Tab-separated table of C-alpha atoms in Angstrom:
chain	number	residue	atom	x	y	z
A	1	MET	CA	0.245	0.095	0.328
A	2	GLY	CA	1.578	3.322	-1.242
A	3	LYS	CA	2.357	6.108	1.060
A	4	GLY	CA	-0.414	7.844	-0.936
A	5	ARG	CA	-2.763	5.796	-0.002
A	6	ARG	CA	-3.141	5.016	3.694
A	7	SER	CA	-6.148	4.701	5.220
A	8	ARG	CA	-6.692	8.359	7.687
A	9	TRP	CA	-6.919	5.930	10.464
A	10	THR	CA	-5.684	2.603	12.243
A	11	ARG	CA	-6.249	0.833	14.645
A	12	LEU	CA	-3.282	-0.436	17.417
A	13	ASP	CA	-2.272	-4.188	17.789
A	14	ASN	CA	-2.812	-6.319	20.663
A	15	ALA	CA	0.238	-5.603	22.406
A	16	ALA	CA	0.004	-1.803	22.577
A	17	LYS	CA	-3.606	-1.363	24.035
A	18	ILE	CA	-1.412	-1.484	27.061
A	19	PHE	CA	0.841	1.069	26.514
A	20	PRO	CA	-1.149	5.210	26.493
A	21	CYS	CA	-3.111	4.209	29.426
A	22	THR	CA	-0.010	3.183	31.377
A	23	THR	CA	2.673	5.284	30.717
A	24	LYS	CA	3.532	7.928	32.656
A	25	ASN	CA	6.611	11.080	33.561
A	26	GLN	CA	8.380	8.393	36.032
A	27	ASP	CA	7.853	5.277	32.680
A	28	THR	CA	7.855	7.134	29.157
A	29	LYS	CA	7.157	3.606	27.418
A	30	VAL	CA	9.689	4.925	25.102
A	31	PHE	CA	13.043	2.465	24.203
A	32	ARG	CA	16.128	4.538	22.041
A	33	PHE	CA	17.625	2.266	19.382
A	34	ALA	CA	21.105	4.162	18.827
A	35	CYS	CA	23.816	3.348	16.172
A	36	GLU	CA	27.689	4.507	16.965
A	37	LEU	CA	29.384	5.043	13.719
A	38	LYS	CA	33.053	5.968	13.216
A	39	GLU	CA	33.097	9.496	11.747
A	40	ASP	CA	30.279	12.191	13.193
A	41	VAL	CA	27.507	12.334	11.815
A	42	LYS	CA	26.798	15.374	9.349
A	43	GLU	CA	23.294	16.374	9.595
A	44	GLU	CA	21.940	17.299	6.195
A	45	ASN	CA	22.580	13.753	5.083
A	46	LEU	CA	20.713	12.152	8.318
A	47	GLN	CA	17.730	14.486	6.690
A	48	LYS	CA	17.744	13.048	3.677
A	49	ALA	CA	18.207	9.656	5.103
A	50	LEU	CA	15.173	9.827	6.965
A	51	ASP	CA	13.524	11.887	4.063
A	52	MET	CA	13.269	7.991	1.688
A	53	THR	CA	12.742	5.846	4.946
A	54	LEU	CA	9.906	7.046	6.042
A	55	LYS	CA	8.368	6.424	2.229
A	56	GLU	CA	9.215	2.543	3.660
A	57	PHE	CA	7.688	2.964	6.792
A	58	PRO	CA	4.891	5.474	5.781
A	59	PHE	CA	3.047	3.897	9.495
A	60	PHE	CA	5.123	5.955	11.426
A	61	GLU	CA	4.082	9.426	10.663
A	62	VAL	CA	1.203	9.158	12.793
A	63	VAL	CA	-0.905	10.830	15.766
A	64	LEU	CA	-1.978	8.859	18.334
A	65	ARG	CA	-5.838	9.806	19.442
A	66	ARG	CA	-8.475	9.368	22.092
A	67	GLY	CA	-11.618	7.569	20.748
A	68	LEU	CA	-15.564	7.195	22.502
A	69	PHE	CA	-13.984	4.074	22.834
A	70	TRP	CA	-10.839	2.498	21.754
A	71	TYR	CA	-7.329	4.457	21.235
A	72	TYR	CA	-6.195	5.076	17.708
A	73	PHE	CA	-3.429	6.077	14.911
A	74	GLU	CA	-4.616	8.551	12.555
A	75	ASP	CA	-2.217	10.047	9.608
A	76	SER	CA	0.160	13.101	10.373
A	77	LYS	CA	1.249	15.428	7.950
A	78	ARG	CA	4.032	16.655	10.896
A	79	LYS	CA	7.640	16.806	9.086
A	80	ALA	CA	9.827	14.717	11.107
A	81	VAL	CA	12.400	16.816	11.573
A	82	VAL	CA	16.766	15.383	12.263
A	83	HIS	CA	18.812	17.855	14.658
A	84	MET	CA	20.889	17.453	17.642
A	85	GLU	CA	20.395	15.273	20.767
A	86	ASN	CA	19.929	18.047	23.596
A	87	ARG	CA	17.182	16.336	25.821
A	88	PRO	CA	17.387	13.235	28.217
A	89	PRO	CA	17.056	9.421	27.414
A	90	CYS	CA	13.999	8.774	26.762
A	91	GLY	CA	11.513	11.342	27.364
A	92	PRO	CA	8.067	11.658	26.351
A	93	LEU	CA	6.865	11.340	22.693
A	94	TYR	CA	3.111	10.475	24.041
A	95	ASP	CA	1.103	13.398	24.566
A	96	VAL	CA	-3.237	12.590	25.297
A	97	ASN	CA	-2.804	16.727	25.104
A	98	LYS	CA	-0.864	17.273	21.896
A	99	LYS	CA	-1.077	15.537	18.761
A	100	GLY	CA	2.571	14.818	17.876
A	101	LEU	CA	4.982	12.197	16.132
A	102	LEU	CA	5.690	8.916	17.753
A	103	PHE	CA	9.520	8.588	17.518
A	104	GLU	CA	12.252	11.353	17.282
A	105	VAL	CA	15.897	11.183	15.027
A	106	THR	CA	18.501	12.805	16.655
A	107	TYR	CA	22.371	12.819	16.447
A	108	TYR	CA	25.392	14.081	18.836
A	109	LYS	CA	28.361	13.405	17.057
A	110	LYS	CA	29.269	10.199	16.883
A	111	ARG	CA	26.126	8.698	17.443
A	112	ILE	CA	22.095	8.300	15.968
A	113	ASN	CA	20.083	7.886	18.018
A	114	LEU	CA	16.653	6.684	17.235
A	115	GLU	CA	13.084	7.058	20.076
A	116	VAL	CA	9.915	5.831	19.847
A	117	TYR	CA	7.301	5.304	21.512
A	118	HIS	CA	6.255	1.771	22.372
A	119	ALA	CA	2.225	1.802	21.246
A	120	LEU	CA	4.094	1.991	17.598
A	121	THR	CA	6.084	-0.640	17.112
A	122	ASP	CA	8.313	-3.188	19.043
A	123	GLY	CA	12.237	-3.949	19.374
A	124	THR	CA	12.197	-5.164	16.197
A	125	GLY	CA	10.359	-3.053	13.809
A	126	ALA	CA	12.242	-0.306	15.128
A	127	LEU	CA	15.658	-1.837	14.564
A	128	ASN	CA	14.785	-2.277	10.954
A	129	PHE	CA	14.017	1.747	10.947
A	130	LEU	CA	17.123	2.291	12.870
A	131	ARG	CA	18.824	-0.215	9.982
A	132	THR	CA	16.990	1.245	6.773
A	133	LEU	CA	17.818	4.650	8.564
A	134	VAL	CA	21.494	3.540	8.978
A	135	TYR	CA	21.470	1.686	5.393
A	136	HIS	CA	20.376	5.351	3.457
A	137	TYR	CA	22.669	6.854	5.999
A	138	LEU	CA	26.123	5.484	4.228
A	139	ILE	CA	25.065	5.041	1.048
A	140	ILE	CA	24.407	8.902	0.400
A	141	THR	CA	27.585	10.067	2.561
A	142	TYR	CA	29.981	7.135	1.463
A	143	ARG	CA	28.741	7.142	-2.597
A	144	GLU	CA	31.674	7.095	-3.685
A	145	GLU	CA	33.124	4.361	-2.126
A	146	LEU	CA	29.916	2.016	-1.638
A	147	LYS	CA	29.380	2.459	-6.154
A	148	ASP	CA	28.113	-1.095	-6.536
A	149	LEU	CA	25.279	-0.299	-4.082
A	150	PRO	CA	25.268	-3.073	-1.111
A	151	ALA	CA	21.430	-4.830	0.155
A	152	LEU	CA	19.988	-4.827	2.834
A	153	ASP	CA	18.133	-7.793	4.630
A	154	TYR	CA	14.554	-6.370	5.237
A	155	ASP	CA	12.864	-6.330	1.465
A	156	ALA	CA	9.070	-5.918	3.253
A	157	SER	CA	6.551	-4.856	1.486
A	158	SER	CA	4.334	-1.328	2.392
A	159	THR	CA	1.819	-3.894	3.353
A	160	GLN	CA	3.333	-6.210	4.705
A	161	ARG	CA	5.198	-3.856	7.502
A	162	MET	CA	2.257	-2.624	8.691
A	163	ASP	CA	0.430	-5.996	9.198
A	164	ASP	CA	-1.529	-6.430	12.455
A	165	SER	CA	0.222	-9.707	13.455
A	166	PHE	CA	-1.792	-9.989	16.437
A	167	ASN	CA	-5.196	-10.327	14.453
A	168	ARG	CA	-4.000	-12.520	11.702
A	169	TYR	CA	-2.581	-15.426	13.954
A	170	TYR	CA	-5.347	-14.952	16.159
A	171	ASP	CA	-8.211	-17.792	15.071
A	172	SER	CA	-11.225	-17.598	17.536
A	173	ARG	CA	-12.482	-20.885	16.474
A	174	ARG	CA	-9.685	-22.773	18.796
A	175	GLU	CA	-10.322	-23.669	22.224
A	176	ARG	CA	-7.869	-22.402	25.178
A	177	HIS	CA	-8.775	-26.553	25.855
A	178	GLU	CA	-6.950	-27.060	22.725
A	179	ILE	CA	-4.261	-25.669	22.736
A	180	LYS	CA	-1.386	-28.228	23.504
A	181	GLU	CA	0.281	-28.571	27.271
A	182	GLU	CA	3.640	-29.382	28.699
A	183	LYS	CA	3.833	-33.723	29.078
A	184	GLU	CA	5.560	-33.673	31.837
A	185	GLU	CA	6.015	-30.526	34.523
A	186	PRO	CA	9.549	-29.524	34.761
A	187	LYS	CA	10.421	-29.936	38.216
A	188	TRP	CA	10.788	-26.761	40.138
A	189	LYS	CA	13.200	-25.440	42.950
A	190	GLY	CA	10.993	-23.281	45.665
A	191	ARG	CA	8.219	-21.015	45.143
A	192	LYS	CA	6.614	-20.614	42.319
A	193	LEU	CA	5.812	-17.502	40.540
A	194	LYS	CA	2.208	-17.618	40.225
A	195	ASP	CA	1.896	-19.077	43.497
A	196	HIS	CA	3.849	-16.848	45.656
A	197	PRO	CA	2.186	-12.955	43.617
A	198	ASN	CA	4.249	-10.093	44.348
A	199	ALA	CA	8.537	-10.300	44.043
A	200	HIS	CA	11.169	-8.220	45.442
A	201	HIS	CA	11.599	-5.402	43.987
A	202	ILE	CA	14.963	-2.321	44.066
A	203	ARG	CA	13.719	0.579	46.265
A	204	GLY	CA	17.035	3.219	46.804
A	205	LEU	CA	17.039	7.169	45.900
A	206	LYS	CA	15.554	8.155	42.533
A	207	LEU	CA	17.259	10.529	40.251
A	208	PRO	CA	15.556	14.267	39.620
A	209	ASP	CA	12.692	15.004	37.438
A	210	TYR	CA	12.029	11.410	36.255
A	211	ARG	CA	15.191	10.856	34.716
A	212	ILE	CA	16.461	7.713	34.013
A	213	LYS	CA	20.303	6.146	34.607
A	214	VAL	CA	22.077	4.018	31.596
A	215	ILE	CA	24.558	2.384	32.358
A	216	ARG	CA	26.324	0.304	28.941
A	217	GLY	CA	29.024	-1.737	28.574
A	218	THR	CA	30.256	-3.342	26.218
A	219	LEU	CA	32.155	-6.495	25.246
A	220	SER	CA	33.867	-9.110	23.555
A	221	VAL	CA	30.823	-12.342	21.949
A	222	ASP	CA	33.790	-14.734	21.933
A	223	GLU	CA	35.283	-13.883	25.346
A	224	LEU	CA	31.273	-14.279	26.541
A	225	LYS	CA	30.990	-17.280	24.206
A	226	LYS	CA	33.870	-19.135	26.562
A	227	ALA	CA	31.805	-17.892	29.714
A	228	VAL	CA	28.661	-18.833	28.408
A	229	LYS	CA	30.118	-22.029	26.954
A	230	THR	CA	31.515	-23.304	30.985
A	231	TYR	CA	28.679	-23.527	32.389
A	232	HIS	CA	26.947	-25.381	28.805
A	233	THR	CA	24.121	-22.843	28.769
A	234	THR	CA	23.010	-20.313	26.127
A	235	LEU	CA	24.344	-16.801	25.775
A	236	THR	CA	20.339	-15.347	27.037
A	237	VAL	CA	20.487	-17.919	29.835
A	238	PHE	CA	24.279	-17.049	31.348
A	239	LEU	CA	22.957	-13.281	31.515
A	240	THR	CA	19.997	-13.617	32.663
A	241	ALA	CA	21.352	-15.771	35.741
A	242	LEU	CA	23.842	-13.563	36.675
A	243	ILE	CA	21.809	-10.570	36.669
A	244	ILE	CA	19.832	-12.766	39.449
A	245	SER	CA	22.788	-12.900	41.399
A	246	ALA	CA	24.186	-9.809	41.433
A	247	ILE	CA	20.475	-9.177	42.539
A	248	GLY	CA	20.890	-11.514	45.719
A	249	GLU	CA	24.043	-9.799	46.095
A	250	LEU	CA	22.630	-6.839	47.205
A	251	MET	CA	19.400	-8.883	48.826
A	252	THR	CA	19.123	-8.373	52.299
A	253	VAL	CA	17.853	-11.699	54.278
A	254	TRP	CA	14.450	-10.681	55.067
A	255	GLU	CA	14.216	-9.498	51.498
A	256	LYS	CA	15.332	-13.223	50.498
A	257	ARG	CA	11.470	-14.118	51.648
A	258	HIS	CA	10.184	-12.859	48.296
A	259	LEU	CA	11.221	-14.489	44.934
A	260	VAL	CA	13.578	-13.125	42.531
A	261	GLY	CA	11.173	-12.495	38.473
A	262	VAL	CA	12.080	-10.781	35.254
A	263	VAL	CA	10.005	-10.894	32.679
A	264	VAL	CA	11.441	-11.892	29.687
A	265	PRO	CA	10.043	-10.107	26.184
A	266	VAL	CA	9.870	-13.252	22.920
A	267	ASN	CA	10.056	-12.016	19.743
A	268	LEU	CA	6.934	-14.084	18.472
A	269	ARG	CA	8.384	-13.345	14.863
A	270	GLN	CA	10.070	-16.373	15.435
A	271	TYR	CA	6.933	-18.640	16.027
A	272	PHE	CA	4.895	-17.042	13.387
A	273	LYS	CA	5.743	-16.158	9.877
A	274	SER	CA	5.948	-11.921	10.031
A	275	GLU	CA	7.473	-9.234	8.405
A	276	SER	CA	5.340	-6.676	10.596
A	277	ALA	CA	6.828	-3.058	11.967
A	278	ARG	CA	4.411	-3.374	14.557
A	279	ASN	CA	4.285	-4.925	18.172
A	280	PHE	CA	4.357	-8.939	17.360
A	281	PHE	CA	5.928	-9.950	20.941
A	282	GLY	CA	4.950	-11.466	23.606
A	283	THR	CA	6.156	-12.431	27.891
A	284	ILE	CA	7.564	-14.852	29.307
A	285	ASP	CA	8.311	-14.863	33.333
A	286	VAL	CA	11.790	-16.077	35.312
A	287	TRP	CA	12.457	-16.599	38.570
A	288	TYR	CA	13.965	-17.608	41.515
A	289	ASP	CA	13.692	-18.342	45.632
A	290	PHE	CA	17.203	-17.001	46.638
A	291	ASP	CA	14.502	-18.475	50.618
A	292	GLN	CA	14.512	-21.841	49.451
A	293	CYS	CA	17.090	-22.823	47.048
A	294	SER	CA	21.307	-21.898	47.241
A	295	GLY	CA	21.714	-18.877	45.653
A	296	GLU	CA	25.045	-20.800	44.370
A	297	PHE	CA	25.391	-19.458	39.982
A	298	GLU	CA	24.965	-22.745	38.708
A	299	ASP	CA	21.749	-23.473	40.934
A	300	ILE	CA	20.086	-20.060	38.957
A	301	ILE	CA	21.218	-21.093	35.601
A	302	GLU	CA	20.329	-24.425	36.507
A	303	GLN	CA	16.035	-22.753	37.179
A	304	VAL	CA	16.675	-19.954	34.896
A	305	GLN	CA	17.403	-23.285	31.377
A	306	ARG	CA	14.309	-24.483	33.284
A	307	CYS	CA	12.513	-21.571	33.172
A	308	PHE	CA	13.615	-20.388	29.173
A	309	GLN	CA	12.391	-24.183	28.314
A	310	SER	CA	9.229	-24.756	30.031
A	311	GLU	CA	8.123	-21.032	28.776
A	312	LEU	CA	8.854	-21.046	24.920
A	313	THR	CA	7.881	-23.623	22.980
A	314	PRO	CA	5.139	-22.962	20.530
A	315	GLU	CA	1.971	-24.151	21.941
A	316	LYS	CA	2.946	-21.614	24.961
A	317	MET	CA	3.203	-18.716	22.485
A	318	GLU	CA	0.445	-19.812	21.121
A	319	GLU	CA	-1.501	-19.662	23.924
A	320	ARG	CA	-0.684	-16.275	25.178
A	321	LEU	CA	-1.669	-14.906	21.695
A	322	TYR	CA	-4.757	-16.896	22.277
A	323	GLN	CA	-5.463	-15.130	25.493
A	324	LEU	CA	-4.641	-12.033	24.475
A	325	GLY	CA	-7.089	-12.210	20.998
A	326	SER	CA	-9.777	-13.760	23.178
A	327	LEU	CA	-10.131	-10.691	26.037
A	328	GLU	CA	-9.983	-7.978	22.952
A	329	ARG	CA	-12.393	-9.419	21.384
A	330	ASN	CA	-14.848	-9.914	24.341
A	331	PRO	CA	-18.464	-8.293	22.632
A	332	ALA	CA	-18.500	-6.666	27.192
A	333	ALA	CA	-15.260	-5.262	26.717
A	334	ARG	CA	-15.547	-3.815	22.784
A	335	ILE	CA	-19.082	-1.582	24.424
A	336	VAL	CA	-17.424	-0.036	27.884
A	337	PRO	CA	-16.581	3.609	26.869
A	338	LEU	CA	-12.566	4.153	27.398
A	339	VAL	CA	-12.175	5.804	30.126
A	340	ILE	CA	-13.212	2.580	32.125
A	341	LYS	CA	-11.498	0.507	29.705
A	342	ASP	CA	-8.116	2.659	30.615
A	343	PHE	CA	-8.711	1.653	34.829
A	344	PHE	CA	-9.021	-1.897	34.651
A	345	MET	CA	-6.252	-1.666	32.148
A	346	LYS	CA	-4.500	-0.287	35.102
A	347	LEU	CA	-5.249	-2.343	37.233
A	348	GLY	CA	-4.424	-5.325	35.714
A	349	TYR	CA	-1.409	-3.710	34.871
A	350	GLU	CA	0.506	-2.869	37.966
A	351	LEU	CA	-1.145	-6.047	40.053
A	352	THR	CA	1.254	-8.103	37.050
A	353	ASP	CA	3.651	-5.303	37.280
A	354	ARG	CA	4.311	-7.084	41.323
A	355	LYS	CA	5.753	-9.908	39.775
A	356	TYR	CA	8.451	-8.298	38.453
A	357	THR	CA	12.008	-7.658	39.760
A	358	PHE	CA	13.398	-6.319	36.780
A	359	SER	CA	13.612	-6.571	32.743
A	360	MET	CA	15.415	-8.484	30.721
A	361	SER	CA	15.520	-7.612	26.945
A	362	ASN	CA	17.967	-9.690	24.421
A	363	ILE	CA	17.688	-8.063	21.099
A	364	GLY	CA	20.210	-10.850	19.280
A	365	PRO	CA	22.463	-9.201	16.616
A	366	VAL	CA	22.491	-6.771	14.369
A	367	SER	CA	22.807	-7.727	10.327
A	368	MET	CA	24.664	-4.798	8.107
A	369	PRO	CA	25.496	-5.218	4.322
A	370	LYS	CA	29.540	-6.570	4.944
A	371	GLU	CA	30.562	-3.081	3.370
A	372	PHE	CA	29.647	-1.416	6.038
A	373	GLU	CA	31.411	-2.638	8.663
A	374	LYS	CA	34.511	-0.104	8.860
A	375	TYR	CA	32.148	2.758	9.206
A	376	ILE	CA	29.900	1.326	11.649
A	377	HIS	CA	31.514	0.799	15.496
A	378	LEU	CA	28.980	-0.914	16.705
A	379	PHE	CA	24.863	-0.692	18.073
A	380	ASP	CA	22.785	-0.500	20.888
A	381	VAL	CA	18.668	-0.281	22.332
A	382	PHE	CA	17.940	1.416	25.722
A	383	ILE	CA	14.723	1.728	27.423
A	384	SER	CA	12.247	3.608	29.790
A	385	THR	CA	12.247	2.150	33.212
A	386	ARG	CA	10.687	2.928	36.813
A	387	LYS	CA	11.883	-0.373	38.405
A	388	CYS	CA	15.609	-1.456	35.839
A	389	GLN	CA	16.200	-2.376	32.312
A	390	ALA	CA	18.358	-4.465	30.585
A	391	CYS	CA	18.923	-4.546	26.889
A	392	LEU	CA	21.335	-6.079	24.823
A	393	CYS	CA	21.959	-6.370	21.100
A	394	SER	CA	25.260	-7.177	19.360
A	395	TYR	CA	27.061	-6.286	16.033
A	396	HIS	CA	30.236	-7.873	14.272
A	397	GLY	CA	31.801	-9.532	17.413
A	398	LYS	CA	30.699	-6.641	20.314
A	399	LEU	CA	27.370	-6.918	22.326
A	400	THR	CA	26.475	-3.876	24.429
A	401	VAL	CA	24.293	-4.737	27.468
A	402	SER	CA	22.435	-1.646	28.729
A	403	PHE	CA	21.320	-1.212	31.722
A	404	THR	CA	17.932	1.196	32.404
A	405	SER	CA	17.955	2.534	36.172
A	406	PRO	CA	15.431	5.540	38.292
A	407	PHE	CA	17.707	5.246	41.530
A	408	ILE	CA	20.811	6.804	42.064
A	409	SER	CA	23.221	3.703	43.125
A	410	ALA	CA	24.571	2.064	40.443
A	411	GLU	CA	25.743	-0.788	42.656
A	412	LEU	CA	23.903	-3.380	40.792
A	413	GLU	CA	25.668	-2.132	37.670
A	414	LYS	CA	29.219	-2.662	39.577
A	415	ILE	CA	28.221	-6.043	41.008
A	416	PHE	CA	26.700	-7.714	37.684
A	417	PHE	CA	30.216	-6.200	35.479
A	418	ARG	CA	32.289	-7.098	38.008
A	419	LYS	CA	31.284	-10.741	38.205
A	420	LEU	CA	31.877	-11.110	34.415
A	421	THR	CA	35.226	-9.624	34.269
A	422	SER	CA	36.631	-12.541	36.604
A	423	LEU	CA	35.179	-14.747	34.825
A	424	GLY	CA	37.733	-13.655	32.383
A	425	VAL	CA	35.274	-11.538	30.090
A	426	SER	CA	37.021	-7.272	29.777
A	427	VAL	CA	34.526	-4.556	29.630
A	428	GLU	CA	34.164	-1.298	28.272
A	429	ILE	CA	31.851	1.255	30.786
A	430	ALA	CA	30.042	3.573	29.641
A	431	THR	CA	27.143	6.689	31.054
A	432	ASN	CA	25.030	9.086	31.288
A	433	HIS	CA	25.252	9.264	34.569
A	434	TYR	CA	27.740	11.256	36.824
A	435	GLU	CA	26.130	11.175	40.793
A	436	GLU	CA	28.318	8.369	41.119
A	437	ASP	CA	31.321	6.721	40.595
């Protein structure tokens, strides 16, 4: 569907509906993807690249509106203008009283930043937007050197990019009891998260003006893989377990009566074929019980791996998709005014949020044409949060682990990165935080 033929308004996808009513100053629901180049960014070229990118992602040119029964996106003629970064990261993009675009492209020295409101897209959609933006920027800037233009491995049509994959794969004829259950219940250690609704919450003095602290560690993928191989597990399981271990070191004996709960977003495109640039993700729960388990790192890895193996199955992902779809299609929910929907969605969100201590998101490896390797240093990603969160992605042998937190203290991040260095993984630290060393 071409840019000139877009519909005037678009429904929010299933996952997006929770974000408008739960957006607050202390949690803007904004995430940032960044590409760090090896030379300073040229603003004029970046603007040209953005204009070209938006022709491929016309769905990004929308504003969010409130209806009587639902929120919806409305096409906008507002022009997205590139500018130098001039405010703290992950600031508000959605304001119920203003009609503004839900994304922003900025730059600072060698960095290109893309900030996106989560109702518009998820991590995969935003990453593909940034990859396309960087692709056009590098070709414009180094056209003479890149005479044989390399191809980007994301050639979905506009229709595919605008696809609501939640709606596409929801089957109203499928009853929940038809979803296959696990044949054998895993032998959990300690208590289960569902039986212990309130997880341990990290607390401390917060930064003023709802700012977030960002601490990024850059490490060698090869060095990390050597450490991971020692424990016979996967990289994501290893790092999730390491974060839980670091949290455990900060917990008092009294605090350990609560479980440590970690929510991990999952890209549903791995289970359902989709090229959508909109939201299409689910989540899984990972937890550990320091009160009834040993707390040894090997034991934490075993528990985390058990959670991943139990939750990351096509059946569980299909069940999650069905639950979300059936709730949206409930006849009673359709006729309830938005103000009442907002109240109950906020309540449900708060109750669910109590189960989690931390959030861990692995975007995975970022791919770009090999001809671009000499121009790109790294990619990284982080997100606004009112708790603590870690996001990671890798490019060309470099893995970035970015922590975001509203707290002044950086003790958790220190423990985590020191654990990595003790395992032989060298870490280069960068931060926007100057309150403490």
